[in-house]
N, CA, C and O atoms as a Tinker XYZ file with bonds, in Angstrom:
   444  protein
     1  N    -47.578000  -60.088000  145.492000    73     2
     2  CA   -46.204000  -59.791000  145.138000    64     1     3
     3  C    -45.389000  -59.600000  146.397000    63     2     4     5
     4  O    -45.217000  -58.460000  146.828000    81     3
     5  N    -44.850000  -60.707000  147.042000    73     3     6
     6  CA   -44.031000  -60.245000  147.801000    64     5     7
     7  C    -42.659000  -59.371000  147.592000    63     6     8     9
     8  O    -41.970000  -59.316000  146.574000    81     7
     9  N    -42.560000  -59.043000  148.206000    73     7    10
    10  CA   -41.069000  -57.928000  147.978000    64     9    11
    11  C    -40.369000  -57.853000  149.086000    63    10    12    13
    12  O    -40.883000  -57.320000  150.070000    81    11
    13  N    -39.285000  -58.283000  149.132000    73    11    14
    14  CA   -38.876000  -58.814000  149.975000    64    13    15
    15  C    -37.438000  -57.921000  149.941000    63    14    16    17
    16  O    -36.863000  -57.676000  148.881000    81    15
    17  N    -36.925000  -57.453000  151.317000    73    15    18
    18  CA   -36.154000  -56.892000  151.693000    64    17    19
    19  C    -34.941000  -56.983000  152.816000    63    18    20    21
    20  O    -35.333000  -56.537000  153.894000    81    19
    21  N    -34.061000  -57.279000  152.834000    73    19    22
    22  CA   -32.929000  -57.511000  153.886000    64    21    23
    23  C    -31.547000  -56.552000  153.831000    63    22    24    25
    24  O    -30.657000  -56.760000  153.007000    81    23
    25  N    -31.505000  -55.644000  154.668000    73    23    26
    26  CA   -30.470000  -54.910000  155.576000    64    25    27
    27  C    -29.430000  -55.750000  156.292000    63    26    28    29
    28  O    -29.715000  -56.559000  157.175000    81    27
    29  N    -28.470000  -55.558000  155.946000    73    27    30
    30  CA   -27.338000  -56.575000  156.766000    64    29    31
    31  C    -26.188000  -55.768000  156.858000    63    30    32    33
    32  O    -25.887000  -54.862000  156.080000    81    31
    33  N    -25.376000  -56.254000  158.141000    73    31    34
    34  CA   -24.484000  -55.705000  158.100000    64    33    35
    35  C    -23.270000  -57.222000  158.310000    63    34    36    37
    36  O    -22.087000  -57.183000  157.970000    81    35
    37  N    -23.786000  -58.121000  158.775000    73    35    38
    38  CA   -23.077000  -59.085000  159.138000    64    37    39
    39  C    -23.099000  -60.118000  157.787000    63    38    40    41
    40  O    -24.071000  -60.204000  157.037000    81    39
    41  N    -21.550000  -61.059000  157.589000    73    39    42
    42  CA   -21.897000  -61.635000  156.456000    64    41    43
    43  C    -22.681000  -62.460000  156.730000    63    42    44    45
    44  O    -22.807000  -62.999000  157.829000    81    43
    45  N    -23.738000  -62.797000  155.082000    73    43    46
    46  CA   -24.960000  -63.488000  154.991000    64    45    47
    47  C    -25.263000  -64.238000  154.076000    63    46    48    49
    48  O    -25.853000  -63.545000  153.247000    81    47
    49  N    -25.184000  -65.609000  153.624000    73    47    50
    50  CA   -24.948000  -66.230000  152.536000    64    49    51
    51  C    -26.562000  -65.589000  151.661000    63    50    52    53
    52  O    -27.571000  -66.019000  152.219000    81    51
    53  N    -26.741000  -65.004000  150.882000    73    51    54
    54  CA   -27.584000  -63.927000  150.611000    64    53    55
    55  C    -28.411000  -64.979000  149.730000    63    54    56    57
    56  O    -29.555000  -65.277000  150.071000    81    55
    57  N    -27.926000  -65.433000  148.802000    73    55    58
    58  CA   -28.350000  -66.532000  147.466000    64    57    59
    59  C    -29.461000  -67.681000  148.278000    63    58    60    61
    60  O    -30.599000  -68.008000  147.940000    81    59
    61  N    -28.765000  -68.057000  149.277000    73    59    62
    62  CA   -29.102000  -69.335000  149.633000    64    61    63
    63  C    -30.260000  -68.712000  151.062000    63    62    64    65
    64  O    -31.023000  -69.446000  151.689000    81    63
    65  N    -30.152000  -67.785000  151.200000    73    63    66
    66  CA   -31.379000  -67.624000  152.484000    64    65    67
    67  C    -32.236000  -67.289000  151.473000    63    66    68    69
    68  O    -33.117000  -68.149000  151.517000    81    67
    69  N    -32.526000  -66.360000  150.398000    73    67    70
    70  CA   -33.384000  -66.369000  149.809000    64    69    71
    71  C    -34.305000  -67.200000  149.146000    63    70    72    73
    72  O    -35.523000  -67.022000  149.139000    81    71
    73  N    -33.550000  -68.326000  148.459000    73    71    74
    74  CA   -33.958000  -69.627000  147.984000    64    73    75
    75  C    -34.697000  -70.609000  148.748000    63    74    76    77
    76  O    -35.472000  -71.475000  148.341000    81    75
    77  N    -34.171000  -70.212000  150.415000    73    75    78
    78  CA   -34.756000  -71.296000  151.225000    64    77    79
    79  C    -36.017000  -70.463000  151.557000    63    78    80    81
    80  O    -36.923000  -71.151000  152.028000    81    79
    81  N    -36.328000  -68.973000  151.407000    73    79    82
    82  CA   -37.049000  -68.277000  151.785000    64    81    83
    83  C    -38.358000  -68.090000  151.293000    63    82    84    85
    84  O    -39.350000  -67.790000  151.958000    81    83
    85  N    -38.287000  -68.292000  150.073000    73    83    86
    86  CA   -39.499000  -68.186000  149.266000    64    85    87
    87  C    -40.072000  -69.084000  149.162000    63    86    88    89
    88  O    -41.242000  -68.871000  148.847000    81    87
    89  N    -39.701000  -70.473000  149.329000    73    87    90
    90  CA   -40.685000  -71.731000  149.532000    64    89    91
    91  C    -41.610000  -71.608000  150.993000    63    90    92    93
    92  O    -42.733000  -72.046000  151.244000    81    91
    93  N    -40.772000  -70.925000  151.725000    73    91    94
    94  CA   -41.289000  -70.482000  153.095000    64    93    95
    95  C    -42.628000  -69.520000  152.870000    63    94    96    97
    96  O    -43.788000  -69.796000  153.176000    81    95
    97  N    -42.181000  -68.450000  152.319000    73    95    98
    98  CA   -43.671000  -67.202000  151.863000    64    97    99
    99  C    -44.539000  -67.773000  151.506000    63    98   100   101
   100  O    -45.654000  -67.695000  152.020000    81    99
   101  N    -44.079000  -68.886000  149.995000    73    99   102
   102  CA   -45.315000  -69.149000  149.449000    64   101   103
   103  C    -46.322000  -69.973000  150.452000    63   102   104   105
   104  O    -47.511000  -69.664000  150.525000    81   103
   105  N    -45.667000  -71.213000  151.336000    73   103   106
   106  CA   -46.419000  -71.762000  152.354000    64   105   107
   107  C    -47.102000  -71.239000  153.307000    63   106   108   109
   108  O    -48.240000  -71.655000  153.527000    81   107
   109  N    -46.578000  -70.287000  154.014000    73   107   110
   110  CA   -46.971000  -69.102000  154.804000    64   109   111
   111  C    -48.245000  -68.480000  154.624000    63   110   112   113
   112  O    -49.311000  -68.727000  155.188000    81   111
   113  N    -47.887000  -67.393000  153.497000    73   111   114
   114  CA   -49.367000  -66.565000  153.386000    64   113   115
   115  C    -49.336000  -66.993000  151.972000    63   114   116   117
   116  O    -49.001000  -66.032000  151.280000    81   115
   117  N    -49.549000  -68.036000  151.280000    73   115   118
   118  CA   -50.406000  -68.217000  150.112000    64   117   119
   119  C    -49.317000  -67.647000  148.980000    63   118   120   121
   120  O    -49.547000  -68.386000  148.022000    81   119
   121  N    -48.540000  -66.975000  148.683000    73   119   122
   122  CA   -48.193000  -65.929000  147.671000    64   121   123
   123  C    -47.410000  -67.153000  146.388000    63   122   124   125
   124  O    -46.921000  -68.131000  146.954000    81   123
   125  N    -47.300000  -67.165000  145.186000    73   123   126
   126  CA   -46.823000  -67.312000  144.331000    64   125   127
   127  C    -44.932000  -67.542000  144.187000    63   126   128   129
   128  O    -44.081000  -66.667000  144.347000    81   127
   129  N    -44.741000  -68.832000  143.882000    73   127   130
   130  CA   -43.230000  -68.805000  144.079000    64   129   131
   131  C    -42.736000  -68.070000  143.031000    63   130   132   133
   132  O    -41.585000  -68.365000  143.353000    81   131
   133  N    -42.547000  -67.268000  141.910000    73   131   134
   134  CA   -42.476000  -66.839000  140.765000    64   133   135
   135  C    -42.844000  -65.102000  141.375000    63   134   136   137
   136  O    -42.259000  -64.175000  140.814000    81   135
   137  N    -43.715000  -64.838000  142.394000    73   135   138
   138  CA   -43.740000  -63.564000  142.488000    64   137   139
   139  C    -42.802000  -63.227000  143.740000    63   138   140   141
   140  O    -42.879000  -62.115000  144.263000    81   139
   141  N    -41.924000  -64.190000  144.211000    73   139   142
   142  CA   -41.012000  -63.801000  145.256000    64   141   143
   143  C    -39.955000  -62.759000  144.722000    63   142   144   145
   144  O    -39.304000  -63.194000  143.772000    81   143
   145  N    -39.694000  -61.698000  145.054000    73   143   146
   146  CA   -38.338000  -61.106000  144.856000    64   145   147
   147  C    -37.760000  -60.308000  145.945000    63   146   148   149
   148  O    -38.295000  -59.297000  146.398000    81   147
   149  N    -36.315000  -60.951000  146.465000    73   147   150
   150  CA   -35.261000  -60.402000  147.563000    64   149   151
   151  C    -34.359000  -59.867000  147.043000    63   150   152   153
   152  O    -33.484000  -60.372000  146.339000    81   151
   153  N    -34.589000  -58.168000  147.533000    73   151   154
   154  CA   -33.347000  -57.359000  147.258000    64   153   155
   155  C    -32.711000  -57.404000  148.709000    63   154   156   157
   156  O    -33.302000  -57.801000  149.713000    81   155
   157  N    -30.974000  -56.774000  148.634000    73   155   158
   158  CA   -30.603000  -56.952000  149.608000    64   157   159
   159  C    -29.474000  -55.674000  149.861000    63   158   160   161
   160  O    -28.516000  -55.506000  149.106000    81   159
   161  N    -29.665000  -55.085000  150.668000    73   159   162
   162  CA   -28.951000  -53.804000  151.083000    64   161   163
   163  C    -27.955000  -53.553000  152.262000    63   162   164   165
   164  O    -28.175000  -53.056000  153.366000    81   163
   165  N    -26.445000  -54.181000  151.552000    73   163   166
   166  CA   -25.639000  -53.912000  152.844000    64   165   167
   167  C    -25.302000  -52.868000  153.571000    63   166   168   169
   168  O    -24.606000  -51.968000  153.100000    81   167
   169  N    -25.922000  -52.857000  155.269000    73   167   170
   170  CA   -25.779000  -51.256000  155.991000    64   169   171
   171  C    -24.480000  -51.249000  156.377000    63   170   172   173
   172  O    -24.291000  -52.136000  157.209000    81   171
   173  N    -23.163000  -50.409000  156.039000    73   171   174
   174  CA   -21.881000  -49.904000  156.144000    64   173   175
   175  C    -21.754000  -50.075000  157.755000    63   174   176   177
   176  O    -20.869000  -50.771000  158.253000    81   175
   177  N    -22.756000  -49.349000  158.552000    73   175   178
   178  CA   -22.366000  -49.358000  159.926000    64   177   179
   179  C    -23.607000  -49.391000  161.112000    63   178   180   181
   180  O    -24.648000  -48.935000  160.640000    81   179
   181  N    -23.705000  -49.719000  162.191000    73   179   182
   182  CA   -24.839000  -49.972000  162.913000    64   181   183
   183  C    -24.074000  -49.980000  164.084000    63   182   184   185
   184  O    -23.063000  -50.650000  164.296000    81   183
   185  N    -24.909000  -48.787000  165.201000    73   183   186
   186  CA   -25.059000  -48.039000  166.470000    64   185   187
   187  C    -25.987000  -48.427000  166.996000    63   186   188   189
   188  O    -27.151000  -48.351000  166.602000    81   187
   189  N    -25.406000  -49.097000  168.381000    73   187   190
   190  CA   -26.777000  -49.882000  169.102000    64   189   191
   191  C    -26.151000  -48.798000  170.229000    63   190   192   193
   192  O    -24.976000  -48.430000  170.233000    81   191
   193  N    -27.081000  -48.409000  171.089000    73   191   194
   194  CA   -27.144000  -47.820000  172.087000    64   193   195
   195  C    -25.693000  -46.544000  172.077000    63   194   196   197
   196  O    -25.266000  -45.579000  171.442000    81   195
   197  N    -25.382000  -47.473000  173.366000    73   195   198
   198  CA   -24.235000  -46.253000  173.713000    64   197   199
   199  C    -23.035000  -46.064000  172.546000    63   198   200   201
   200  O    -22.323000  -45.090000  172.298000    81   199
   201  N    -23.103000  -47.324000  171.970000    73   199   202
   202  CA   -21.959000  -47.782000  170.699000    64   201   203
   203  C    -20.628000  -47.807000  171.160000    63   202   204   205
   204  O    -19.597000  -47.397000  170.626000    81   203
   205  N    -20.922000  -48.623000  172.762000    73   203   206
   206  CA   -19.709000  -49.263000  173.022000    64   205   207
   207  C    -19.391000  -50.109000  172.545000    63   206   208   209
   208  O    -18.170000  -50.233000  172.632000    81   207
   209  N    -20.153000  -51.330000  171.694000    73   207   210
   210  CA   -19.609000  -52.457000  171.643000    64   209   211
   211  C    -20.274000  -52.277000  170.132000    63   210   212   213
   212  O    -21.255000  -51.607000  169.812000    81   211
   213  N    -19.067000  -53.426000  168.992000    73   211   214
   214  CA   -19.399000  -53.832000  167.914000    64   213   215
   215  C    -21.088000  -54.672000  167.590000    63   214   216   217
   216  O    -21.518000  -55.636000  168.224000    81   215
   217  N    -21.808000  -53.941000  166.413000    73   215   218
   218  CA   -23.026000  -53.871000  166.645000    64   217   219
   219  C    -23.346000  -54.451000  164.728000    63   218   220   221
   220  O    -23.212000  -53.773000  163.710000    81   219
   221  N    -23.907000  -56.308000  164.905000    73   219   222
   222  CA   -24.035000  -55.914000  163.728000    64   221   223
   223  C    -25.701000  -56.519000  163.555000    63   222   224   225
   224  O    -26.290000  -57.063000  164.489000    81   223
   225  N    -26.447000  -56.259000  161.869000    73   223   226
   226  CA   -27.486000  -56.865000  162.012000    64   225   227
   227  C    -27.811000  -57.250000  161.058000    63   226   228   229
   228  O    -27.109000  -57.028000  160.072000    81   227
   229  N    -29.352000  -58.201000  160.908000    73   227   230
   230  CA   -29.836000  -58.570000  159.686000    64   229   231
   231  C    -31.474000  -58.003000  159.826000    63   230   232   233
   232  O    -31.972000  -58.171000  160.939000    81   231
   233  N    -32.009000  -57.596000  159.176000    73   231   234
   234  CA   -33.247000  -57.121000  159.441000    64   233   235
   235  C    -34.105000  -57.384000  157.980000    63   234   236   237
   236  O    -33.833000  -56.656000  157.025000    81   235
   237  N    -35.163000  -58.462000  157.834000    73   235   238
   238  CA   -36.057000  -58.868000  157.095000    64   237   239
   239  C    -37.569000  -58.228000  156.856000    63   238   240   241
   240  O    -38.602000  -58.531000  157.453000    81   239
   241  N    -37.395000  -57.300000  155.855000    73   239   242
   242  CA   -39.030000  -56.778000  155.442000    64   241   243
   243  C    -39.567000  -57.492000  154.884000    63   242   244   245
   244  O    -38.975000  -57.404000  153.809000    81   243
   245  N    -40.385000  -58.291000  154.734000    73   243   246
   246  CA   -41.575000  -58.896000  153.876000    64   245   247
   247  C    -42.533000  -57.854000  153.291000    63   246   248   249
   248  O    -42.954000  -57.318000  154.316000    81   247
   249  N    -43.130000  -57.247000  152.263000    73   247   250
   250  CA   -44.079000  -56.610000  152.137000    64   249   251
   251  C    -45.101000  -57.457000  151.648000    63   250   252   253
   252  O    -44.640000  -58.447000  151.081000    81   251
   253  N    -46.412000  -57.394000  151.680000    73   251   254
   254  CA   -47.298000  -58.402000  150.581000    64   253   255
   255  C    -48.504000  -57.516000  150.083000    63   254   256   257
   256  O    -48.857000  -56.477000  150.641000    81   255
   257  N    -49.187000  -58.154000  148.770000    73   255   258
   258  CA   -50.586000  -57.431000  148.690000    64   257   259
   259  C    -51.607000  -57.563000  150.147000    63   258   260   261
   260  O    -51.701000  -58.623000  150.765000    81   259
   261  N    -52.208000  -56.506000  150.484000    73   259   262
   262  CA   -53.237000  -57.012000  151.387000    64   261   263
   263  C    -54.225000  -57.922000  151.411000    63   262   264   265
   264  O    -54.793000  -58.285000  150.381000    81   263
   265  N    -54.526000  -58.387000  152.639000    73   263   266
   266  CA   -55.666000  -59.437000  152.601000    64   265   267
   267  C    -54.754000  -60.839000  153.741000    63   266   268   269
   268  O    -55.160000  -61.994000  153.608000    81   267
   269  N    -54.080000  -60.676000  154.329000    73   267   270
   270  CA   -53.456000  -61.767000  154.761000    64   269   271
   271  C    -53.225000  -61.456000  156.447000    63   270   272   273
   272  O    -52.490000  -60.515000  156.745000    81   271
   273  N    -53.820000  -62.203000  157.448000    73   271   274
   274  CA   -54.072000  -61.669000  158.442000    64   273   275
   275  C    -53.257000  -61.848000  159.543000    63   274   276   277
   276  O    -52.477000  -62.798000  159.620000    81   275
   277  N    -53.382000  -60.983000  160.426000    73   275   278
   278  CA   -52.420000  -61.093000  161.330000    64   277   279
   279  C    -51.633000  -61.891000  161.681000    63   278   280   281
   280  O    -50.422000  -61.712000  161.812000    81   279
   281  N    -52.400000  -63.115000  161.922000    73   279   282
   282  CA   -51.737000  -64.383000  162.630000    64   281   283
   283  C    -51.211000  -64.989000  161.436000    63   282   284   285
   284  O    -50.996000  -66.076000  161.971000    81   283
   285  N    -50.757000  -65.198000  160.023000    73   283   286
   286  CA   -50.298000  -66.011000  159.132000    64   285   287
   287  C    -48.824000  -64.595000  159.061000    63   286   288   289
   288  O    -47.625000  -64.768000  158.841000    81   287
   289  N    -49.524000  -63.397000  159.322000    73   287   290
   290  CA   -48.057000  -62.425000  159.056000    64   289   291
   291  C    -47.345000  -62.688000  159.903000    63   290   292   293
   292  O    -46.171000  -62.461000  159.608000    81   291
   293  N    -47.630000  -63.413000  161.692000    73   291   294
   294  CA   -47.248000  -63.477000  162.840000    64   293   295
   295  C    -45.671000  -64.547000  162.746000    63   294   296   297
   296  O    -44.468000  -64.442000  162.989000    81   295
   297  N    -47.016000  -65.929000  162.044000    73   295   298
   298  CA   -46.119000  -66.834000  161.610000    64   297   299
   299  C    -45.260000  -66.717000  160.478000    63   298   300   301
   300  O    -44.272000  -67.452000  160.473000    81   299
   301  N    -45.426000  -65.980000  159.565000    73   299   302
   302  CA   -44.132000  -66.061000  158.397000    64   301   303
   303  C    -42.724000  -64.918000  159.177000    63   302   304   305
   304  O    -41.521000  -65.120000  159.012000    81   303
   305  N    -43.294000  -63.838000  159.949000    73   303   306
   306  CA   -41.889000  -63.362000  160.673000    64   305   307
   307  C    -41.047000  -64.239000  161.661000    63   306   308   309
   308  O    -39.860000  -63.950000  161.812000    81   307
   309  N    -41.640000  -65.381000  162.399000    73   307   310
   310  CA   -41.570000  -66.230000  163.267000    64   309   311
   311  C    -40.447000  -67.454000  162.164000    63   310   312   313
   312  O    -39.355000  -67.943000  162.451000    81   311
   313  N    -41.219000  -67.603000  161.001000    73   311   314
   314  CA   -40.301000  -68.694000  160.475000    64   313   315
   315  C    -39.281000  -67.852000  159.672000    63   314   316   317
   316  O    -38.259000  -68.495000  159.431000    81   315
   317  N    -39.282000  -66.776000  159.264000    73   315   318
   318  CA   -37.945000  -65.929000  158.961000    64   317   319
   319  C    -36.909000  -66.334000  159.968000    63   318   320   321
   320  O    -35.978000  -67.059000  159.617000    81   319
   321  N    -37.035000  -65.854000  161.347000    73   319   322
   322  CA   -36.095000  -65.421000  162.397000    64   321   323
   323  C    -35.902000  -67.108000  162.936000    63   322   324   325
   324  O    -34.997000  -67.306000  163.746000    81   323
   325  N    -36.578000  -68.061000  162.576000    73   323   326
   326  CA   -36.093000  -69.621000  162.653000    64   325   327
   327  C    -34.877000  -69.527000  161.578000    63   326   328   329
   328  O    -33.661000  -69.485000  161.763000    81   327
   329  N    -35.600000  -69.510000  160.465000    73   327   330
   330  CA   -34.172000  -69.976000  159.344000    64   329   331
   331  C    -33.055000  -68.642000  159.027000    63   330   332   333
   332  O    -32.135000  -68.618000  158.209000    81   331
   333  N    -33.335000  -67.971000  159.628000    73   331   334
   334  CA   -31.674000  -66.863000  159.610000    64   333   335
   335  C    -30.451000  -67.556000  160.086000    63   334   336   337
   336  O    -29.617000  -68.081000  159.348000    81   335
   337  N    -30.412000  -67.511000  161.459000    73   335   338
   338  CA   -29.195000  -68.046000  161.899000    64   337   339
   339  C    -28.459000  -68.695000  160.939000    63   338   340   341
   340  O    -27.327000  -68.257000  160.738000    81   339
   341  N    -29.031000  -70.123000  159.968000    73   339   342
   342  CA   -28.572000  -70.833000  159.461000    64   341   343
   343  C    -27.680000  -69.480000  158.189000    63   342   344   345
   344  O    -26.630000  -70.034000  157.864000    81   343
   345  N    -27.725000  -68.653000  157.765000    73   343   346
   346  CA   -27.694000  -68.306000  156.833000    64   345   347
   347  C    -26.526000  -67.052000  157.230000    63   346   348   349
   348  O    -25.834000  -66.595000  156.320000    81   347
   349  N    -26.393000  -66.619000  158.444000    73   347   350
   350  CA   -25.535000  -65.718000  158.939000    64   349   351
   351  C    -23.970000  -66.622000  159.432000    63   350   352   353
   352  O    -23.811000  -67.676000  160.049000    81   351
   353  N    -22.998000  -65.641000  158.828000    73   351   354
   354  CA   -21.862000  -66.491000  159.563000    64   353   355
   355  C    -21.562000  -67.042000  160.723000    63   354   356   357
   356  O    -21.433000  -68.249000  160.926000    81   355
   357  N    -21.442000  -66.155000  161.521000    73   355   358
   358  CA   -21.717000  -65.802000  162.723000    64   357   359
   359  C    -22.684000  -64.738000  163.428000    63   358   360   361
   360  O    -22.859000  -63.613000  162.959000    81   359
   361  N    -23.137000  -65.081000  164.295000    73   359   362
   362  CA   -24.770000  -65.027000  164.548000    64   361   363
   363  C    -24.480000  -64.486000  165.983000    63   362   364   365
   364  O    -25.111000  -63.634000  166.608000    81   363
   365  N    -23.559000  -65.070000  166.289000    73   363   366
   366  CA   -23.487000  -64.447000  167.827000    64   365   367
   367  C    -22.953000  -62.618000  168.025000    63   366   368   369
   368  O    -21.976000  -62.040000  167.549000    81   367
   369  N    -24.267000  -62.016000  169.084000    73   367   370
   370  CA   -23.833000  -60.595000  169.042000    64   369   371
   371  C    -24.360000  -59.894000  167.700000    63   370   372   373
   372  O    -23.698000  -58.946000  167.278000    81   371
   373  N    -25.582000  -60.321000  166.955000    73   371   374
   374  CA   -26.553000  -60.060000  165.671000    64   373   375
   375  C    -27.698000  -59.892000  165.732000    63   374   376   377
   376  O    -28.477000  -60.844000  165.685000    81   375
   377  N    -28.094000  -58.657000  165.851000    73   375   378
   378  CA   -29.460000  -58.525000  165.910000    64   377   379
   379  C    -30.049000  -59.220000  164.748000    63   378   380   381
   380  O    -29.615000  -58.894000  163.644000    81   379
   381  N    -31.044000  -60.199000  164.821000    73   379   382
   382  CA   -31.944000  -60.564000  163.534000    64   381   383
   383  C    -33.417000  -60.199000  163.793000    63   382   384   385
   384  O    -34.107000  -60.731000  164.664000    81   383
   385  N    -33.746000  -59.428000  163.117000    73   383   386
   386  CA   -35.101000  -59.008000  163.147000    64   385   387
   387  C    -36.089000  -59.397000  161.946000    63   386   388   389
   388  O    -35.522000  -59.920000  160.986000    81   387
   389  N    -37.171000  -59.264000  161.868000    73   387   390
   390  CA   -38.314000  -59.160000  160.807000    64   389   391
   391  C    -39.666000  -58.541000  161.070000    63   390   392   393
   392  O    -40.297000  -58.325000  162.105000    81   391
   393  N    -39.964000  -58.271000  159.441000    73   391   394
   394  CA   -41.774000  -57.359000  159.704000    64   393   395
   395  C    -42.322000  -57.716000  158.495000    63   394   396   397
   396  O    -41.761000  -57.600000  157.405000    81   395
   397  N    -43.551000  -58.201000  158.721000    73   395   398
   398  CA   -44.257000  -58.894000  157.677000    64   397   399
   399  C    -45.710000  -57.832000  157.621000    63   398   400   401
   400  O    -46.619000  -57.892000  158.449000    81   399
   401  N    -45.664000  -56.931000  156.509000    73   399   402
   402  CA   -46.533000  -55.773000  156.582000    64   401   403
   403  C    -47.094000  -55.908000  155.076000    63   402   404   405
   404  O    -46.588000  -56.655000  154.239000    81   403
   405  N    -48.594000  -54.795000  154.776000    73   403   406
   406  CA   -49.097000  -55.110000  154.012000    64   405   407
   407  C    -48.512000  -53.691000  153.144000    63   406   408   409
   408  O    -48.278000  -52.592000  153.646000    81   407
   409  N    -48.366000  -54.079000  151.736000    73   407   410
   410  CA   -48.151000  -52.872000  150.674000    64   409   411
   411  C    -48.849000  -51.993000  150.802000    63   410   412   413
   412  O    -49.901000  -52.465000  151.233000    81   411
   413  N    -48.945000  -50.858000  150.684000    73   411   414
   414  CA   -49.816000  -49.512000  150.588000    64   413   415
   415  C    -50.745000  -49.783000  149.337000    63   414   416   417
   416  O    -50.466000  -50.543000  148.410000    81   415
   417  N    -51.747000  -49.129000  149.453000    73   415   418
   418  CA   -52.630000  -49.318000  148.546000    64   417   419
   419  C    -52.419000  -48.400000  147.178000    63   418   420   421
   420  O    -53.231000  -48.518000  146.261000    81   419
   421  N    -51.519000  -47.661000  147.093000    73   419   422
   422  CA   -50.966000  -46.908000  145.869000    64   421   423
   423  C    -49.639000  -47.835000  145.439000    63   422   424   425
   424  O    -48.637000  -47.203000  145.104000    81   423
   425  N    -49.570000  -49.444000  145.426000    73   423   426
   426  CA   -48.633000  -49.656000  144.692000    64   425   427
   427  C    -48.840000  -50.078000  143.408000    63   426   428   429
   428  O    -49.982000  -50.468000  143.165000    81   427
   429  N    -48.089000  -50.102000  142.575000    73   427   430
   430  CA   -48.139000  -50.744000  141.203000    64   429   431
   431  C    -47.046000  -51.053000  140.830000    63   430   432   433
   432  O    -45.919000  -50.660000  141.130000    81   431
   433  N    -47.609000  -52.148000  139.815000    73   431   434
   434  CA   -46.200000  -52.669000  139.084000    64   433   435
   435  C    -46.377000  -52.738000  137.700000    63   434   436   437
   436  O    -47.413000  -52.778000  137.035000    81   435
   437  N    -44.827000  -52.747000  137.267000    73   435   438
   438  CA   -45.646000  -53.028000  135.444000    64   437   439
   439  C    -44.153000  -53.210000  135.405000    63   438   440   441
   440  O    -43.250000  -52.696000  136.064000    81   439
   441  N    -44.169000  -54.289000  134.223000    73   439   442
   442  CA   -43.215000  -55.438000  133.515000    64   441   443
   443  C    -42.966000  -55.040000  132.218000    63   442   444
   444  O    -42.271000  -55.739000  131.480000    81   443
């Protein structure tokens, strides 16, 4: 079950990075196109350092069930931070980040 998470502060065509995103997961680490789901949480304001200068960002959580190893988590944060740009208005002066981590072992779901 991926679960998928993005923090933004900069505009982000939200619909369409996701769509391009989950064909990406499923190739990546194996996961199910049907178990992709991206919520998305716009952050109001973002303080980089001294907070002299206008500061904005996009920051990508991946969570997954465990079992998927380092180097395939390495590469699916790697092809996140490829296909962002495309998806941010402007990109310049944007932090884009990602973390491709495993769910805790107390999760559950039910439908």
């Amino acid at each position: 079950m991926p679960h998928i998470t993005v923090d933004y502060s900069a505009p982000l065509d939200r619909r369409g990075f996701a769509l391009a995103l989950h064909p990406i997961v499923v190739e990546t680490v194996d996961a199910r196109l049907e178990a992709c789901v991206t919520s998305f949480r716009e952050v109001e304001e973002t303080v980089v350092g001294d907070g002299a200068g206008e500061a904005g960002l996009v920051h990508v959580d991946i969570a997954l069930l465990a079992g998927r190893t380092p180097e395939a988590k390495a590469r699916l944060s790697a092809a996140v931070l490829e296909l962002l740009p495309g998806y941010v208005k402007d990109a310049s002066g944007v932090t884009l980040s990602a973390e491709v981590r495993d769910l805790d072992a107390s999760y559950a779901k039910r439908r």
